[in-house]
C-alpha positions as CSV (number, residue, x, y, z in Angstrom):
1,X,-130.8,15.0,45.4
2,X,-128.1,13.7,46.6
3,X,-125.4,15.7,44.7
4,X,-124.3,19.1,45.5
5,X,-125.5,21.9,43.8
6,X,-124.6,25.4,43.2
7,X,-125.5,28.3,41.3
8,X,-123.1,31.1,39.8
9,X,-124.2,34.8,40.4
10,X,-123.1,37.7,39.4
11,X,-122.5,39.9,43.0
12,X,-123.9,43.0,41.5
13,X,-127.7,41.2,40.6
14,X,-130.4,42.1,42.3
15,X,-131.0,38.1,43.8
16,X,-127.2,38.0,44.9
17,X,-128.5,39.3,48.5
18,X,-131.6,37.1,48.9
19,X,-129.4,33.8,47.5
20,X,-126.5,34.3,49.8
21,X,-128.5,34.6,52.5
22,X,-130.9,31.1,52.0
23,X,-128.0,28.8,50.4
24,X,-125.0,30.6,51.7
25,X,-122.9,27.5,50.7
26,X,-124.0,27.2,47.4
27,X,-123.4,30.3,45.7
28,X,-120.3,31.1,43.8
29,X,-119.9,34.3,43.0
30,X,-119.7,34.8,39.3
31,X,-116.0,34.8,37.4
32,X,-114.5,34.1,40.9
33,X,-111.5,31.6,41.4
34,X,-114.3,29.4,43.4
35,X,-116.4,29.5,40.8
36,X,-113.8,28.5,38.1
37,X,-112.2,25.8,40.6
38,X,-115.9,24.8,41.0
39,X,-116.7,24.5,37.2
40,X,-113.8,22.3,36.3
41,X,-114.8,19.9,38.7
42,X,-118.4,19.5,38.0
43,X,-119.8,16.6,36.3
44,X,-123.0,18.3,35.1
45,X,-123.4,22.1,34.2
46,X,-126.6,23.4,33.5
47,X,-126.7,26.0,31.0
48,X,-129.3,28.2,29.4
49,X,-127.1,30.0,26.7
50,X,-124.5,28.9,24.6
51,X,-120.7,28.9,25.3
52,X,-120.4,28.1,28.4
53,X,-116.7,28.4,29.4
54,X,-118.0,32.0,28.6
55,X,-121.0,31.6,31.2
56,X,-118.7,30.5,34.2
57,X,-116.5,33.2,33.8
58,X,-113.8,32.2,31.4
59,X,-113.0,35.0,28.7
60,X,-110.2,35.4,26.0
61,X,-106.9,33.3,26.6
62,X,-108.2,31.4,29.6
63,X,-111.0,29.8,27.5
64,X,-108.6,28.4,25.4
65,X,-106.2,27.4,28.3
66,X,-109.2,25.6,30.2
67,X,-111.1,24.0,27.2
68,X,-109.4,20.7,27.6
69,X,-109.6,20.5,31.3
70,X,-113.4,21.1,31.5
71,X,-115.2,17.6,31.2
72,X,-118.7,18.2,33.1
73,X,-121.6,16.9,30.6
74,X,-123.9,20.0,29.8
75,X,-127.5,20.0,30.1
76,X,-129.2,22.9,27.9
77,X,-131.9,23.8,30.0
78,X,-133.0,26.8,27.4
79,X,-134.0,30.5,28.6
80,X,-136.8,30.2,25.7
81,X,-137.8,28.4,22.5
82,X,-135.6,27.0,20.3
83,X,-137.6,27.6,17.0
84,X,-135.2,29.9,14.9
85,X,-132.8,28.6,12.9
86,X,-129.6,28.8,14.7
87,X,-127.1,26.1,14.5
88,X,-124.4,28.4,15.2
89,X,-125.5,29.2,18.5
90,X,-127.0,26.0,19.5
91,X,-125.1,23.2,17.5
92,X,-124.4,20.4,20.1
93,X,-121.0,20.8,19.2
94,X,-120.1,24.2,20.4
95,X,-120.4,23.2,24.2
96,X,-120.3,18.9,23.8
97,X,-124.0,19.2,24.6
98,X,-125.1,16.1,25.8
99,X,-128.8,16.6,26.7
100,X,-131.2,19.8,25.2
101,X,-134.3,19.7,27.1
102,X,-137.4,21.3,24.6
103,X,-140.9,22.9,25.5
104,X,-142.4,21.5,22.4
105,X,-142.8,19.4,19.3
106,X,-141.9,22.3,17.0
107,X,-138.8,23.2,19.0
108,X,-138.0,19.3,18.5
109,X,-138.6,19.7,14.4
110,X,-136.1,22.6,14.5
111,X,-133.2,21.0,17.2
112,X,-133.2,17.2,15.2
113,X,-132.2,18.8,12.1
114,X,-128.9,17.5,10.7
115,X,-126.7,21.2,11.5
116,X,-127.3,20.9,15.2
117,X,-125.9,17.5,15.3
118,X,-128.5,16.2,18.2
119,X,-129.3,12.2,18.5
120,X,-133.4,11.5,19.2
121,X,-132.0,10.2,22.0
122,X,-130.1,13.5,23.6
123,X,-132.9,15.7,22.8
124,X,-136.2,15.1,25.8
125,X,-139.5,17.5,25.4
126,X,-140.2,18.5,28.9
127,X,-141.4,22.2,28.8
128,X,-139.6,25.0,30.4
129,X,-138.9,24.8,34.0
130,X,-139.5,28.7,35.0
131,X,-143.2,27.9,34.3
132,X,-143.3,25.2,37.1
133,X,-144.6,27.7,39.9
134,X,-147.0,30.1,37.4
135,X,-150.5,30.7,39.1
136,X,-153.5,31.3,37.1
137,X,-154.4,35.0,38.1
138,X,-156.5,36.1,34.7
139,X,-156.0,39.9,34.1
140,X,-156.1,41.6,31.4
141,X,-152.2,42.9,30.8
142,X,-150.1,43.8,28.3
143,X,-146.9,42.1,28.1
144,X,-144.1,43.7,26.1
145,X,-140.9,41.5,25.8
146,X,-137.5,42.1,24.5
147,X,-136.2,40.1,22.0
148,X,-132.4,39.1,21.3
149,X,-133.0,37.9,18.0
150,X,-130.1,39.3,15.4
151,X,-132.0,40.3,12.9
152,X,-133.8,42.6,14.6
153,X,-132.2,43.1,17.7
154,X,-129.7,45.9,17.5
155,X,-125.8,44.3,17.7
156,X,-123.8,43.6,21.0
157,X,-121.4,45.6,22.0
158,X,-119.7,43.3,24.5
159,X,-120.9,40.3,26.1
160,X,-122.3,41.4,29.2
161,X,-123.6,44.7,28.0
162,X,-127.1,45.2,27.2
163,X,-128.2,45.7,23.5
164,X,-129.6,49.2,22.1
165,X,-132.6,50.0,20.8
166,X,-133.4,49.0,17.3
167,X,-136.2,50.8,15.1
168,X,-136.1,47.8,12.7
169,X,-137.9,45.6,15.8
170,X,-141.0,48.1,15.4
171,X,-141.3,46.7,11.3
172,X,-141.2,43.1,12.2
173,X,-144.2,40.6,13.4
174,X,-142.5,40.5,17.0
């Protein structure tokens, strides 16, 4: 607690208001010169995707240009579970990964294999932090959720831009 902290987000989202407003001083705006400035000179990012020069707002040439002057140690915090096999998105070596937090044992089966290039000790189950606050309020709901996965998910277009629909998805066990 005693380092600063801020979060990158997009002006346009929906939070972007509500944020500015309660930690004025530690938003950055997302692919602002702040926020760039900011980036190179943090020593921890904490990401929930991979590439992350992509994630604080470097694209095309300047990713290259910046690559060597970005030194922060990244923490992957994960959106979700890592129990696909995807090396090429989550290989420790595609950001210099330092620490992936997991949710569970069979997320840690999938992340020690050799082609992600983790150590025991840079890989820590601690279950997914967007569950901290979840309330027990037992209804009956149906929950339909989107899935990125490339096999069924129909391709992107542009980073950024939301995926199409797919009628392959409504053929798989998702």
């Amino acid at each position: 607690h005693d380092k600063n902290i801020y979060y990158i987000v997009k002006k346009d989202s929906p939070d972007y208001k509500r944020l500015i407003e309660k930690n004025k001083n530690h938003i950055l705006v997302f692919n602002s010169l702040r926020a760039k400035l900011y980036a190179l000179h943090s020593e921890v990012v904490l990401k929930t995707h991979a590439n992350i020069l992509g994630f604080l707002g470097f694209d095309g040439i300047a990713r290259i240009l910046v690559r060597d002057l970005f030194n922060a140690e990244i923490v992957e915090i994960q959106h979700g579970l890592t129990i696909q096999d995807i090396p090429q998105y989550q290989n420790r070596l595609i950001d210099n990964t330092k620490l992936y937090l997991i949710a569970s044992k069979f997320e840690y089966k999938n992340i020690i294999k050799e082609e992600y290039d983790y150590s025991d000790e840079s890989i820590k189950l601690v279950g997914l932090g967007r569950y901290d606050g979840l309330i027990n309020n037992d209804q009956k709901i149906i929950l339909i959720t989107p899935t990125w996965r490339h096999s069924v998910a129909a391709p992107s277009l542009r980073h950024g831009v939301p995926r199409g629909h797919n009628d392959i998805f409504k053929n798989t066990e998702y």
